[in-house]
Every structure is written in C-alpha cells, then in structure tokens.
Short mmCIF file of C-alpha atoms and ligand atoms in Angstrom, two decimals:
data_model
loop_
_atom_site.label_atom_id
_atom_site.label_comp_id
_atom_site.label_asym_id
_atom_site.label_seq_id
_atom_site.Cartn_x
_atom_site.Cartn_y
_atom_site.Cartn_z
CA MET U 23 112.13 77.60 118.54
CA ARG U 24 110.41 78.02 121.91
CA THR U 25 111.60 81.02 123.92
CA ILE U 26 111.28 81.63 127.65
CA GLY U 27 111.14 85.18 128.97
CA HIS U 28 111.03 86.49 132.52
CA TYR U 29 107.73 86.38 134.41
CA PHE U 30 106.40 89.62 135.97
CA ASP U 31 103.38 91.93 135.84
CA GLY U 32 101.18 88.83 135.68
CA GLY U 33 102.64 87.33 132.52
CA VAL U 34 105.69 86.22 130.55
CA ALA U 35 107.61 89.21 129.19
CA PRO U 36 108.54 89.34 125.50
CA PHE U 37 111.76 87.48 124.70
CA GLU U 38 114.82 89.72 124.31
CA GLU U 39 117.68 88.71 122.02
CA GLU U 40 120.38 90.42 124.07
CA ARG U 41 121.46 87.77 126.63
CA THR U 42 120.19 84.23 126.16
CA GLY U 43 120.95 80.65 127.17
CA ASP U 44 120.18 77.33 125.47
CA ILE U 45 117.76 74.79 126.96
CA PHE U 46 118.56 71.25 125.88
CA ASN U 47 116.44 68.16 125.48
CA PRO U 48 118.78 65.66 127.18
CA SER U 49 117.01 62.64 125.66
CA LYS U 50 117.69 63.95 122.16
CA GLY U 51 120.88 65.86 122.77
CA GLU U 52 119.64 68.97 121.01
CA VAL U 53 118.65 72.53 121.83
CA GLN U 54 114.88 72.76 122.27
CA ALA U 55 114.39 76.31 123.61
CA ARG U 56 116.14 79.51 124.57
CA VAL U 57 115.87 81.45 127.81
CA ASN U 58 116.55 85.08 128.63
CA LEU U 59 119.41 85.81 131.03
CA ALA U 60 118.72 89.00 133.00
CA ALA U 61 121.11 91.90 133.45
CA ALA U 62 121.54 93.56 136.86
CA ASP U 63 119.19 96.45 136.04
CA GLU U 64 116.42 93.99 135.14
CA LEU U 65 116.77 92.44 138.59
CA ASP U 66 116.67 95.87 140.22
CA ALA U 67 113.45 96.65 138.32
CA ALA U 68 111.96 93.36 139.59
CA VAL U 69 112.85 94.36 143.16
CA ALA U 70 111.10 97.72 142.70
CA ARG U 71 107.95 95.93 141.45
CA ALA U 72 108.11 93.47 144.35
CA LYS U 73 108.49 96.31 146.86
CA ALA U 74 105.40 98.01 145.47
CA ALA U 75 103.30 94.83 145.54
CA GLN U 76 104.33 93.45 148.95
CA PRO U 77 102.55 95.73 151.50
CA ALA U 78 99.04 95.02 150.19
CA TRP U 79 99.75 91.29 150.07
CA ALA U 80 101.09 91.33 153.65
CA ALA U 81 98.03 93.30 154.78
CA LEU U 82 95.68 90.61 153.52
CA ASN U 83 94.66 88.43 156.44
CA PRO U 84 96.52 85.11 156.57
CA GLN U 85 93.40 83.06 155.91
CA ARG U 86 92.88 84.82 152.59
CA ARG U 87 96.52 84.28 151.71
CA ALA U 88 96.07 80.60 152.56
CA ARG U 89 93.10 80.35 150.20
CA VAL U 90 95.38 81.23 147.27
CA PHE U 91 97.48 78.22 148.22
CA PHE U 92 94.45 75.93 148.48
CA ARG U 93 93.57 76.87 144.89
CA PHE U 94 97.22 76.61 143.80
CA LYS U 95 97.35 73.06 145.18
CA GLU U 96 94.30 72.08 143.15
CA LEU U 97 95.73 73.66 140.00
CA ILE U 98 99.02 71.80 140.36
CA GLU U 99 97.13 68.54 140.80
CA ALA U 100 94.99 69.24 137.74
CA ASN U 101 98.13 70.03 135.71
CA MET U 102 100.33 67.23 137.06
CA GLN U 103 100.78 65.34 133.78
CA PRO U 104 101.74 68.27 131.51
CA LEU U 105 103.94 69.78 134.23
CA ALA U 106 105.75 66.45 134.67
CA GLU U 107 106.24 66.06 130.91
CA LEU U 108 107.61 69.58 130.58
CA LEU U 109 109.92 69.05 133.53
CA ALA U 110 111.18 65.72 132.21
CA SER U 111 111.80 67.13 128.73
CA GLU U 112 114.24 69.73 130.08
CA HIS U 113 115.79 67.81 132.98
CA GLY U 114 115.90 64.30 131.51
CA LYS U 115 114.44 62.46 134.51
CA VAL U 116 111.65 60.04 133.68
CA VAL U 117 108.07 61.35 133.85
CA SER U 118 107.12 59.20 136.88
CA ASP U 119 110.08 60.66 138.78
CA ALA U 120 109.17 64.18 137.60
CA LYS U 121 105.76 63.66 139.23
CA GLY U 122 107.57 62.86 142.48
CA ASP U 123 109.57 66.08 142.09
CA ILE U 124 106.32 68.06 141.79
CA GLN U 125 104.58 66.11 144.57
CA ARG U 126 107.34 66.80 147.11
CA GLY U 127 106.91 70.52 146.38
CA LEU U 128 103.14 70.19 146.54
CA ASP U 129 103.53 68.76 150.05
CA VAL U 130 105.04 72.10 151.12
CA VAL U 131 102.16 73.97 149.46
CA GLU U 132 99.77 71.86 151.55
CA PHE U 133 101.78 72.68 154.67
CA VAL U 134 101.48 76.44 154.10
CA CYS U 135 97.70 76.13 153.63
CA GLY U 136 97.83 76.15 157.45
CA ILE U 137 99.67 79.49 157.55
CA PRO U 138 97.14 81.26 159.83
CA HIS U 139 97.96 78.72 162.51
CA LEU U 140 101.70 78.69 161.77
CA LEU U 141 102.01 82.47 162.12
CA LYS U 142 100.28 82.72 165.47
CA GLY U 143 102.50 84.43 168.02
CA GLU U 144 102.88 83.99 171.76
CA TYR U 145 101.11 85.83 174.56
CA THR U 146 101.77 86.19 178.27
CA GLU U 147 99.08 87.74 180.37
CA GLY U 148 100.30 89.53 183.47
CA ALA U 149 104.05 89.38 182.92
CA GLY U 150 104.20 92.22 185.47
CA PRO U 151 101.63 94.40 187.25
CA GLY U 152 99.17 95.30 184.50
CA ILE U 153 101.71 94.24 181.88
CA ASP U 154 101.08 91.80 179.06
CA VAL U 155 103.66 90.60 176.56
CA TYR U 156 103.02 89.28 173.09
CA SER U 157 105.09 88.43 170.04
CA MET U 158 104.21 88.24 166.38
CA ARG U 159 105.87 87.07 163.20
CA GLN U 160 106.08 89.72 160.48
CA PRO U 161 107.23 89.21 156.87
CA LEU U 162 110.65 90.49 155.83
CA GLY U 163 109.49 92.31 152.69
CA VAL U 164 111.19 91.31 149.44
CA VAL U 165 113.03 87.98 149.47
CA ALA U 166 114.63 85.82 146.77
CA GLY U 167 115.38 82.20 145.97
CA ILE U 168 118.08 80.73 143.71
CA THR U 169 117.54 77.11 142.71
CA PRO U 170 119.46 74.22 141.06
CA PHE U 171 118.60 72.24 137.94
CA ASN U 172 117.91 68.91 139.58
CA PHE U 173 114.53 69.62 141.21
CA PRO U 174 112.96 72.36 139.08
CA ALA U 175 109.56 72.08 140.81
CA MET U 176 110.25 70.83 144.33
CA ILE U 177 112.93 73.30 145.34
CA PRO U 178 111.24 76.47 143.99
CA LEU U 179 108.12 75.34 145.88
CA TRP U 180 110.12 74.71 149.08
CA MET U 181 110.96 78.41 149.01
CA LEU U 182 108.17 80.33 147.32
CA ALA U 183 105.35 78.68 149.28
CA PRO U 184 106.44 79.66 152.82
CA ALA U 185 107.90 82.99 151.67
CA ILE U 186 104.69 84.14 150.01
CA ALA U 187 102.33 82.61 152.56
CA CYS U 188 104.17 84.57 155.27
CA GLY U 189 103.40 87.81 153.42
CA ASN U 190 106.60 88.45 151.47
CA ALA U 191 107.09 89.21 147.80
CA PHE U 192 109.32 86.55 146.26
CA ILE U 193 111.74 86.71 143.32
CA LEU U 194 112.68 83.28 141.98
CA LYS U 195 115.90 82.82 140.01
CA PRO U 196 115.53 79.23 138.78
CA SER U 197 118.23 77.17 137.11
CA GLU U 198 118.82 78.44 133.59
CA ARG U 199 119.00 74.82 132.44
CA ASP U 200 115.33 73.93 133.08
CA PRO U 201 113.37 77.13 133.72
CA SER U 202 110.00 76.31 132.10
CA VAL U 203 108.26 74.62 135.05
CA PRO U 204 109.03 77.53 137.41
CA VAL U 205 107.33 79.87 134.91
CA ARG U 206 104.32 77.56 134.72
CA LEU U 207 104.13 77.53 138.52
CA ALA U 208 104.04 81.35 138.53
CA GLU U 209 101.22 81.28 135.96
CA LEU U 210 99.27 78.84 138.14
CA MET U 211 99.82 81.05 141.19
CA LYS U 212 98.27 83.93 139.29
CA GLU U 213 95.35 81.72 138.28
CA ALA U 214 94.99 80.83 141.96
CA GLY U 215 94.53 84.51 142.78
CA LEU U 216 98.01 85.78 143.64
CA PRO U 217 98.34 89.52 142.92
CA ASP U 218 100.87 90.51 140.26
CA ASN U 219 104.52 90.82 141.24
CA VAL U 220 104.16 89.07 144.58
CA LEU U 221 105.91 86.28 142.66
CA GLN U 222 108.29 87.01 139.78
CA VAL U 223 110.58 84.63 137.91
CA ILE U 224 113.79 86.25 136.69
CA HIS U 225 116.07 83.94 134.71
CA GLY U 226 119.80 84.21 134.56
CA ASP U 227 123.28 83.20 135.56
CA LYS U 228 125.96 84.61 137.87
CA VAL U 229 125.16 88.17 136.74
CA VAL U 230 121.65 88.08 138.19
CA VAL U 231 122.73 86.09 141.26
CA ASP U 232 125.25 88.81 142.10
CA ALA U 233 122.60 91.47 141.50
CA ILE U 234 120.31 89.68 143.99
CA LEU U 235 123.11 89.55 146.57
CA ASP U 236 123.94 93.23 146.13
CA ASN U 237 120.42 94.69 146.10
CA PRO U 238 119.80 96.25 149.53
CA ASP U 239 116.02 95.85 149.28
CA ILE U 240 116.25 92.03 149.23
CA LYS U 241 116.18 91.03 152.87
CA ALA U 242 116.74 87.26 152.68
CA VAL U 243 118.05 84.81 150.11
CA SER U 244 117.53 81.08 150.00
CA PHE U 245 119.96 79.15 147.78
CA VAL U 246 120.25 75.50 146.78
CA GLY U 247 123.06 74.28 144.52
CA SER U 248 126.66 73.08 144.63
CA SER U 249 128.78 73.78 147.71
CA ASP U 250 131.39 76.17 146.34
CA ILE U 251 128.67 78.40 144.94
CA ALA U 252 126.53 77.99 148.08
CA GLN U 253 129.45 79.18 150.18
CA TYR U 254 130.14 82.11 147.86
CA VAL U 255 126.47 83.14 147.87
CA TYR U 256 126.29 82.75 151.66
CA ASN U 257 129.39 84.87 152.26
CA ARG U 258 128.48 87.65 149.86
CA GLY U 259 124.85 87.83 150.99
CA SER U 260 125.73 87.72 154.70
CA ALA U 261 128.33 90.45 154.23
CA ALA U 262 125.58 92.58 152.70
CA GLY U 263 123.48 92.05 155.86
CA LYS U 264 120.96 89.63 154.41
CA ARG U 265 119.50 86.59 156.12
CA MET U 266 120.90 83.61 154.20
CA GLN U 267 120.27 79.87 153.97
CA CYS U 268 122.43 78.07 151.40
CA MET U 269 122.19 74.33 150.81
CA GLY U 270 125.12 72.68 149.03
CA GLY U 271 126.29 69.40 147.55
CA ALA U 272 126.35 65.94 149.05
CA LYS U 273 127.92 62.51 149.08
CA ASN U 274 125.56 60.33 151.05
CA HIS U 275 126.65 57.00 152.54
CA GLY U 276 124.52 53.88 152.95
CA ILE U 277 125.83 51.57 155.69
CA VAL U 278 124.88 47.89 155.31
CA MET U 279 125.17 45.90 158.54
CA PRO U 280 125.73 42.11 158.50
CA ASP U 281 122.17 41.54 159.78
CA ALA U 282 120.46 43.70 157.14
CA ASP U 283 117.74 42.34 154.88
CA LEU U 284 120.06 42.23 151.87
CA ASP U 285 117.42 41.87 149.17
CA GLN U 286 115.56 44.91 150.45
CA ALA U 287 118.81 46.83 150.95
CA VAL U 288 119.90 46.11 147.35
CA ALA U 289 116.53 47.25 146.01
CA ASP U 290 116.75 50.44 148.09
CA ILE U 291 120.36 51.17 147.15
CA LEU U 292 119.67 50.70 143.43
CA GLY U 293 116.80 53.20 143.44
CA ALA U 294 118.68 55.69 145.59
CA ALA U 295 121.98 55.43 143.67
CA TYR U 296 120.71 55.36 140.09
CA GLY U 297 117.25 56.98 140.25
CA SER U 298 117.23 60.32 138.38
CA ALA U 299 120.65 59.22 137.00
CA GLY U 300 122.13 59.96 140.43
CA GLU U 301 121.36 63.67 140.06
CA ARG U 302 119.87 64.07 143.53
CA CYS U 303 121.42 65.70 146.56
CA MET U 304 119.84 62.86 148.56
CA ALA U 305 121.10 60.11 146.24
CA LEU U 306 123.11 57.28 147.80
CA PRO U 307 126.34 57.09 145.76
CA VAL U 308 128.44 55.38 148.47
CA VAL U 309 127.64 52.04 150.06
CA ILE U 310 129.58 50.77 153.08
CA PRO U 311 129.20 47.08 153.82
CA VAL U 312 130.34 46.25 157.34
CA GLY U 313 132.52 43.12 157.34
CA GLU U 314 133.98 41.17 154.42
CA GLN U 315 131.13 38.66 154.29
CA THR U 316 128.59 41.45 153.95
CA ALA U 317 130.69 43.04 151.18
CA VAL U 318 130.91 39.79 149.21
CA ALA U 319 127.20 38.99 149.57
CA LEU U 320 126.14 42.54 148.75
CA ARG U 321 128.30 42.73 145.65
CA GLU U 322 127.01 39.38 144.44
CA LYS U 323 123.46 40.68 144.56
CA LEU U 324 124.21 44.19 143.33
CA VAL U 325 126.00 43.33 140.09
CA PRO U 326 123.22 41.41 138.30
CA ALA U 327 120.63 43.91 139.55
CA ILE U 328 122.68 46.80 138.14
CA GLU U 329 123.16 45.02 134.83
CA ALA U 330 119.38 44.60 134.58
CA LEU U 331 118.65 48.32 134.90
CA ARG U 332 116.81 49.90 132.00
CA ILE U 333 117.92 53.29 130.76
CA GLY U 334 115.55 55.16 128.47
CA VAL U 335 114.26 58.48 127.23
CA SER U 336 112.35 60.48 129.82
CA THR U 337 108.98 59.44 128.36
CA ASP U 338 109.81 55.72 128.53
CA GLU U 339 107.46 54.43 131.23
CA ASP U 340 109.56 51.33 131.84
CA ALA U 341 112.90 53.11 132.19
CA HIS U 342 114.53 53.20 135.62
CA TYR U 343 116.32 56.40 134.75
CA GLY U 344 116.93 58.76 131.84
CA PRO U 345 119.79 60.85 130.49
CA VAL U 346 121.89 63.26 132.55
CA VAL U 347 121.22 66.95 132.15
CA SER U 348 123.86 68.02 129.60
CA ALA U 349 126.76 66.84 127.45
CA GLN U 350 129.09 68.82 129.71
CA HIS U 351 127.81 67.06 132.83
CA LYS U 352 128.07 63.68 131.11
CA ALA U 353 131.72 64.38 130.27
CA ARG U 354 132.36 65.42 133.88
CA ILE U 355 130.92 62.15 135.21
CA GLU U 356 132.98 60.14 132.71
CA GLY U 357 136.02 62.05 133.93
CA TYR U 358 135.29 60.91 137.49
CA ILE U 359 134.92 57.29 136.34
CA GLN U 360 138.36 57.50 134.74
CA MET U 361 139.71 59.13 137.89
CA GLY U 362 138.41 56.19 139.96
CA VAL U 363 140.21 53.77 137.62
CA ASP U 364 143.43 55.80 137.79
CA GLU U 365 143.23 55.96 141.58
CA GLY U 366 143.14 52.17 141.77
CA ALA U 367 139.48 51.44 142.56
CA GLU U 368 138.09 48.28 140.95
CA LEU U 369 135.70 49.13 138.12
CA VAL U 370 133.12 46.34 138.37
CA VAL U 371 130.48 47.74 136.00
CA ASP U 372 131.44 50.45 133.49
CA GLY U 373 128.60 52.72 132.36
CA ARG U 374 130.66 54.61 129.81
CA GLY U 375 130.04 54.01 126.15
CA PHE U 376 126.35 53.31 126.66
CA SER U 377 124.28 54.30 123.65
CA LEU U 378 120.51 54.20 123.30
CA GLN U 379 119.37 53.03 119.89
CA GLY U 380 117.63 55.84 118.02
CA HIS U 381 118.89 58.38 120.60
CA GLU U 382 122.61 58.21 120.01
CA GLU U 383 122.99 61.96 120.63
CA GLY U 384 121.22 61.84 124.03
CA TYR U 385 123.24 62.34 127.21
CA PHE U 386 122.92 58.76 128.44
CA LEU U 387 125.23 56.92 130.79
CA GLY U 388 124.95 53.32 131.86
CA PRO U 389 125.20 52.51 135.57
CA THR U 390 128.72 52.30 137.00
CA LEU U 391 129.86 50.32 140.05
CA PHE U 392 133.23 50.62 141.78
CA ASP U 393 134.49 48.35 144.55
CA HIS U 394 137.49 48.77 146.87
CA VAL U 395 137.14 52.54 146.90
CA THR U 396 139.15 54.15 149.73
CA PRO U 397 138.74 57.44 151.60
CA GLU U 398 141.97 58.90 150.17
CA MET U 399 140.58 58.81 146.63
CA LYS U 400 139.41 62.12 145.21
CA SER U 401 136.66 60.30 143.33
CA TYR U 402 135.30 59.34 146.79
CA GLN U 403 135.75 62.75 148.34
CA ASP U 404 134.02 64.69 145.55
CA GLU U 405 130.36 64.73 144.60
CA ILE U 406 130.03 63.05 141.17
CA PHE U 407 126.27 63.59 140.75
CA GLY U 408 125.79 60.81 138.23
CA PRO U 409 124.83 57.11 138.01
CA VAL U 410 127.97 55.94 139.80
CA LEU U 411 127.96 53.79 142.95
CA GLN U 412 131.11 53.30 145.03
CA ILE U 413 131.64 50.47 147.55
CA VAL U 414 133.89 51.42 150.46
CA ARG U 415 134.48 48.33 152.60
CA SER U 416 134.66 48.79 156.36
CA ALA U 417 135.50 46.50 159.27
CA SER U 418 133.06 47.77 161.89
CA LEU U 419 130.13 50.05 162.60
CA ASP U 420 132.59 52.45 164.25
CA ASP U 421 134.60 52.69 161.03
CA ALA U 422 131.44 53.23 159.00
CA ILE U 423 130.27 56.03 161.32
CA ALA U 424 133.71 57.62 161.15
CA LEU U 425 133.68 57.55 157.34
CA ALA U 426 130.35 59.35 157.08
CA THR U 427 131.33 61.75 159.86
CA ARG U 428 134.72 62.66 158.40
CA HIS U 429 133.37 63.31 154.91
CA GLN U 430 133.26 66.96 153.87
CA TYR U 431 129.54 66.67 153.09
CA GLY U 432 126.86 65.86 155.64
CA ASN U 433 123.54 65.94 153.83
CA GLY U 434 122.00 62.47 154.16
CA VAL U 435 123.02 59.03 155.36
CA ALA U 436 121.27 55.68 155.79
CA ILE U 437 121.83 52.49 157.76
CA PHE U 438 120.37 49.12 156.82
CA THR U 439 120.06 46.81 159.81
CA ARG U 440 117.68 44.76 161.94
CA ASN U 441 119.51 45.73 165.12
CA GLY U 442 117.82 48.56 167.03
CA ASN U 443 120.84 49.23 169.22
CA ALA U 444 123.19 49.58 166.26
CA ALA U 445 120.72 51.89 164.53
CA ARG U 446 120.25 53.99 167.64
CA GLU U 447 123.98 54.38 168.19
CA PHE U 448 124.43 55.26 164.54
CA VAL U 449 121.69 57.90 164.64
CA GLN U 450 123.16 59.51 167.74
CA ARG U 451 126.80 59.60 166.66
CA VAL U 452 126.87 60.25 162.93
CA GLU U 453 127.53 63.88 161.95
CA VAL U 454 125.03 64.23 159.14
CA GLY U 455 121.86 66.32 158.99
CA MET U 456 119.31 63.79 157.70
CA VAL U 457 119.44 60.13 158.70
CA GLY U 458 117.54 57.13 157.36
CA VAL U 459 117.09 53.87 159.25
CA ASN U 460 116.22 51.30 156.59
CA VAL U 461 115.08 54.34 154.57
CA PRO U 462 117.45 55.04 151.67
CA ILE U 463 116.42 58.63 150.85
CA PRO U 464 115.45 60.27 154.15
CA VAL U 465 114.09 63.55 152.74
CA PRO U 466 111.98 64.80 155.67
CA VAL U 467 108.23 65.28 155.18
CA SER U 468 107.01 68.84 154.65
CA TYR U 469 106.11 69.47 158.29
CA HIS U 470 109.64 68.65 159.45
CA SER U 471 112.47 70.44 157.65
CA PHE U 472 115.35 69.80 155.27
CA GLY U 473 118.98 70.63 155.83
CA GLY U 474 122.44 69.10 155.74
CA TRP U 475 125.52 69.67 157.88
CA LYS U 476 129.14 70.60 157.13
CA ARG U 477 129.65 71.63 153.48
CA SER U 478 126.10 70.58 152.62
CA GLY U 479 124.55 73.59 154.33
CA PHE U 480 125.57 77.16 155.15
CA GLY U 481 123.38 79.10 157.58
CA ASP U 482 121.33 78.10 160.59
CA MET U 483 117.86 77.51 159.27
CA ASN U 484 116.56 74.59 157.26
CA GLN U 485 114.23 74.61 154.29
CA TYR U 486 110.45 74.33 154.77
CA GLY U 487 108.53 73.15 157.86
CA MET U 488 108.60 75.58 160.78
CA ASP U 489 112.14 76.61 159.82
CA GLY U 490 110.72 77.87 156.52
CA VAL U 491 108.24 80.03 158.43
CA ARG U 492 111.02 81.26 160.74
CA PHE U 493 113.35 82.04 157.86
CA TYR U 494 110.84 84.24 156.04
CA THR U 495 109.58 86.15 159.10
CA ARG U 496 111.02 88.14 161.97
CA VAL U 497 109.69 88.25 165.47
CA LYS U 498 108.45 91.44 167.04
CA THR U 499 107.76 91.32 170.78
CA VAL U 500 105.49 93.88 172.45
CA THR U 501 105.43 94.66 176.17
CA GLN U 502 102.34 96.71 176.98
CA ARG U 503 100.73 98.41 179.91
CA TRP U 504 97.57 100.47 179.69
CA PRO U 505 96.83 103.47 181.93
CA THR U 506 94.58 102.59 184.84
CA GLY U 507 93.14 106.11 185.10
CA ASP U 508 95.18 106.99 188.24
CA THR U 509 97.57 109.88 187.71
CA ILE U 510 100.54 108.60 189.78
CA VAL U 511 103.67 109.21 187.72
CA ASP U 512 105.99 106.27 187.90
CA GLN U 513 109.61 107.18 187.13
CA SER U 514 112.77 105.09 187.41
CA PHE U 515 116.30 105.26 186.11
CA VAL U 516 116.96 101.61 186.87
CA ILE U 517 116.59 98.92 184.19
CA PRO U 518 113.01 97.65 184.62
CA THR U 519 112.79 94.28 186.38
CA MET U 520 109.86 92.22 187.57
CA SER U 521 111.16 92.11 191.18
P1 LIG W 644 124.87 75.01 140.65
O1 LIG W 644 125.60 75.36 141.90
O2 LIG W 644 125.64 74.95 139.39
O3 LIG W 644 123.69 76.09 140.38
C1 LIG W 644 122.78 76.46 141.38
C2 LIG W 644 122.32 77.89 141.11
O4 LIG W 644 123.43 78.77 141.20
C3 LIG W 644 121.72 78.06 139.72
O5 LIG W 644 120.56 78.86 139.82
C4 LIG W 644 122.83 78.76 138.94
O6 LIG W 644 122.33 79.63 137.95
C5 LIG W 644 123.56 79.54 140.00
N1 LIG W 644 124.99 79.68 139.70
C6 LIG W 644 125.75 78.85 138.95
N2 LIG W 644 127.02 79.30 138.91
C7 LIG W 644 127.07 80.43 139.66
C8 LIG W 644 128.12 81.34 140.01
N3 LIG W 644 129.36 81.15 139.59
N4 LIG W 644 127.81 82.37 140.79
C9 LIG W 644 126.56 82.56 141.24
N5 LIG W 644 125.53 81.73 140.93
C10 LIG W 644 125.78 80.67 140.15
O7 LIG W 644 124.09 73.65 140.95
P2 LIG W 644 123.32 72.72 139.91
O8 LIG W 644 124.32 72.03 139.03
O9 LIG W 644 122.20 73.47 139.28
O10 LIG W 644 122.65 71.68 140.92
C11 LIG W 644 123.31 70.55 141.39
C12 LIG W 644 123.96 70.81 142.73
O11 LIG W 644 122.98 71.22 143.68
C13 LIG W 644 124.58 69.56 143.32
O12 LIG W 644 125.78 69.91 143.95
C14 LIG W 644 123.56 69.10 144.34
O13 LIG W 644 124.06 68.30 145.38
C15 LIG W 644 123.07 70.40 144.85
N6 LIG W 644 121.77 70.28 145.47
C16 LIG W 644 121.69 70.42 146.82
C17 LIG W 644 120.48 70.27 147.46
C18 LIG W 644 120.37 70.44 148.94
O14 LIG W 644 119.28 70.70 149.41
N7 LIG W 644 121.45 70.31 149.69
C19 LIG W 644 119.33 69.99 146.71
C20 LIG W 644 119.45 69.86 145.33
C21 LIG W 644 120.68 70.02 144.72
#
C-alpha cells in the first residue's frame, strides 16, 4: 500500500510505523494509502530546520525569490492533470472540480510573482529638518499553516505562496485525510529552485497542531477548518503571543428576489449547493426566496433540476459531483437530514439511500432538498457540509437580510436580482464578509482577499491579496538624520516634535 511520509530536507522522509492514519478512496470506500502522523518532537525538529534555512532565503533579493514562483507556476500547469487526479482520488471531488481547486491556488502563486513590488515600503523625504522617514516590510521568520480537507491544493497555496515569497520559512500541516497533493506541491517547489527546508510538510492530527501552537519559534499561524477548532487554535496561538488568522465554517445564504432571472438563479444555486458534494466553505446550502410566489416558482424549477443531477466517481467526466470524503462524514450528513425531518422541515428530495452501481461501498449521497425550514431549527443553524439544500421562505428583503445577518456564520452570501437598488442596499447592510450579486460563489480573486465574519473568521487579517503580504511581514519604520558636518550638539529632554 502507498505510504506518505513527512517532507523535509528536500525529499519525502521514510515512512515510520509508529503513528499513522488511513487515507481513503471515497469513490471506492476503501483505504488506499497510509500517512505518518507526527509527534511533538518531530514538529520541533522541523522548526529547527526551518530556522536554519530562513535567513539565507530572506536575504535573497525579492526578484530572485519571485523567479522561484514563476517556475513553480509553470510546473503546476505542466502537472495539472496528474495533480487533479491525485487530489480527486483522495478527496472525492470530480477531476474537473479538482482542477479548479488547483487553479484558484495557482492564482495566488501568480499574485506573489509580483512580490518585489508588493514588498516595497514607504518613504517620506524631509519629514523634519534633514530628516527622512522610511518603512519596510520584513519577514516574521518561521511561520506555519494548518489546512482542511476540502481544498487540498488551493488553501495550502493561499498560505505558502505569500509566506515564502515574503521571505519566511513555512511549515505546512495539511489535512491528514488528503495529504498527497501538498507533498507534490513541495516537490514542485524544490524543482522550481526553493532551497531545502524553506517549505516542509509535516502531517498529523491534534498532537502536531498543539505542538505548532506551543513552539515559541513559530511566529504566525494561519488556520482554515471548522469553527470550533478555528476558535481553539486562535485562542491558544494568540495566548502564546503568535499572530493568528483562523478561518472557520460557514452557512451561506442565497437570496432570490421576485425579479431575479429564475432560470439563471436555479442553475447557479444547483452548482453552488451541490458542487463538490456541498463540501465547500463557499457553498450555498440555504436559499431564501422573497415572497410566496417566488418560493413556489423557484421550487417548481429546482426539483426537476435536482432530480436530473448526475452523481459519479471522481473520474466520471459527466458527473456533477462525487462522493463525500469519508463514511463518517456521510453518516453525519445523513444524521442532519434526519434531524431536519424530526424538526418538521418538509423533505422534498431525499438523497439518502443513494447507491452507485459497481461502487456500492463508495461514500455517495444523492442531493437533498428541504422546504419550509425555519431559523429555530438546529439543522438550519449548523453547517452540514454536504449535498443538502434548505429553502427558508421570507416575506421581504429586510427579513432575508436579517436572516443572513443573524446567522452565527458570516462567510459568503449572494443575492439574485435585477434591481440595482435592492442589491446595493443588501450589499451595504448584510453582515457577511464576502457578498455576491448574481454571483453564487463570491470567492474573491487573488489580488483581493478572502475572509468571513462572525464565527467564520477569527483574527483581523484575511487570506491572500495584500492581507496575505501584511500577515506574513511586519513593518519596520526608520527615522534618519545624517550629520551635516557642523559640530553643534543638539540636546533636548522634550519628546521630539516637528514644530
Ligand atoms: P477540521 O476543523 O476538522 O480540520 C482542519 C484542520 O484542523 C486539519 O488540519 C485537522 O488536522 C486539524 N484538526 C482537526 N481536529 C483538531 C483538533 N481537535 N485540534 C487541533 N487541530 C485539529 O476541518 P475539515 O473537516 O478538514 O474541513 C472542513 C471545515 O473547514 C468546514 O467547516 C469548512 O467550512 C471549513 N472551511 C473553511 C474555509 C474558510 O476559508 N472559511 C475554507 C475551507 C473550509
């Protein structure tokens, strides 16, 4: 069976039998590989290697660091197909969607190819008599990233690209459920010219996460995952004096106004609710039709479209989505479907009991649709993270805005309308970090930045874009005056001012 060791010293370390985890093939429902799970002392050794490697990397001029990323970009493009197949085989998403996962990370790699420009500081000539002031962005040193299973290429790239381009050494702790693509990315970075141990991949579970949070030489930690763990990681890391950014779970709402283009809205909602089997933090698992007529018309169009969805193995080119990540996660989603029934929501389409011929052991779920879901229901309040769409009917735009605003999560939200005023009011008032107007999955492009509000994000700085550069650097500001050659001694016990 394939084994996956840690990545350091420019290669994959030999597999150790001591602590291991199983990697499944969700389409087949069987174990396909095993991964090492690091102990705390293995993490500490990685930090020591990173500390030794970082100064020389930071001393390289930013243009030369950027060139590594130009080559890395080309290598990812050249390896797109095998990377996507490997990713899909461990995650379960279909190969075309896996390519999107890689591409959205590649976008961030392209952004950091401009790192010489992004790192330029500020300069003021003549801030006082003979005094100039300038500021610069310096790397933090050793930093780490902890990533979830659902985007095993995109999210590691969100973090490692700006961190390394800024001159840091980066330790990646990917999800232990699909760790192979992160290792391949590290191999490609080496091929692109990255010196050893500027990037290491250390696999593991809570043990290694806690070791990251406790190691005093790690200066900043970026985390993406579920909210309870994000909050725990944020609190423990902050208490240890680290800079932290921790993105959490989501329950994104799609508001459908009476004047929306319903056919387009239905097409958008289907892709956003069921794509990747709903295992996206920017999925759209709640739809809010405004007004009874909109609800009736929307439901009429949604039901046949949902029933026509094709579920297949991750290599099926015609499949709309594949299996969910594990048997355990499948059971959890089924539990939420039962909860919705018990809470009194109307189960319009039931995805349970779906079985794919020839792949009966795979972790497949058909699409589920609930109507008449209400805000008191726990199945509405919680993130389900599966192919389950809930209709919450609302009477007005105000009610719809209030629903999205009151929800514990505030990652993404979308409005479907032809009315510019309604859209504008919605954008201004809704308390959610990323908003789409007739755009169902408003993941910002790589030169903006990604971050949710409320329990979807802990910490002040977003992922990637300029916030990525800010997160992985600190500003030093220099106020300088050079001797003029005169020997007049200037002494004062008053705080210096420019008056
Ligand atoms: P998860 O929280 O289970 O795991 C995330 C990371 O935390 C993994 O690396 C895991 O090894 C580690 N971890 C797990 N349990 C831990 C513990 N008890 N202590 C310390 N570390 C622990 O998340 P997941 O199931 O891999 O990913 C899905 C979740 O991630 C969903 O909630 C989804 O919404 C969220 N997500 C959020 C974003 C975002 O940007 N907001 C993006 C993608 C996914």
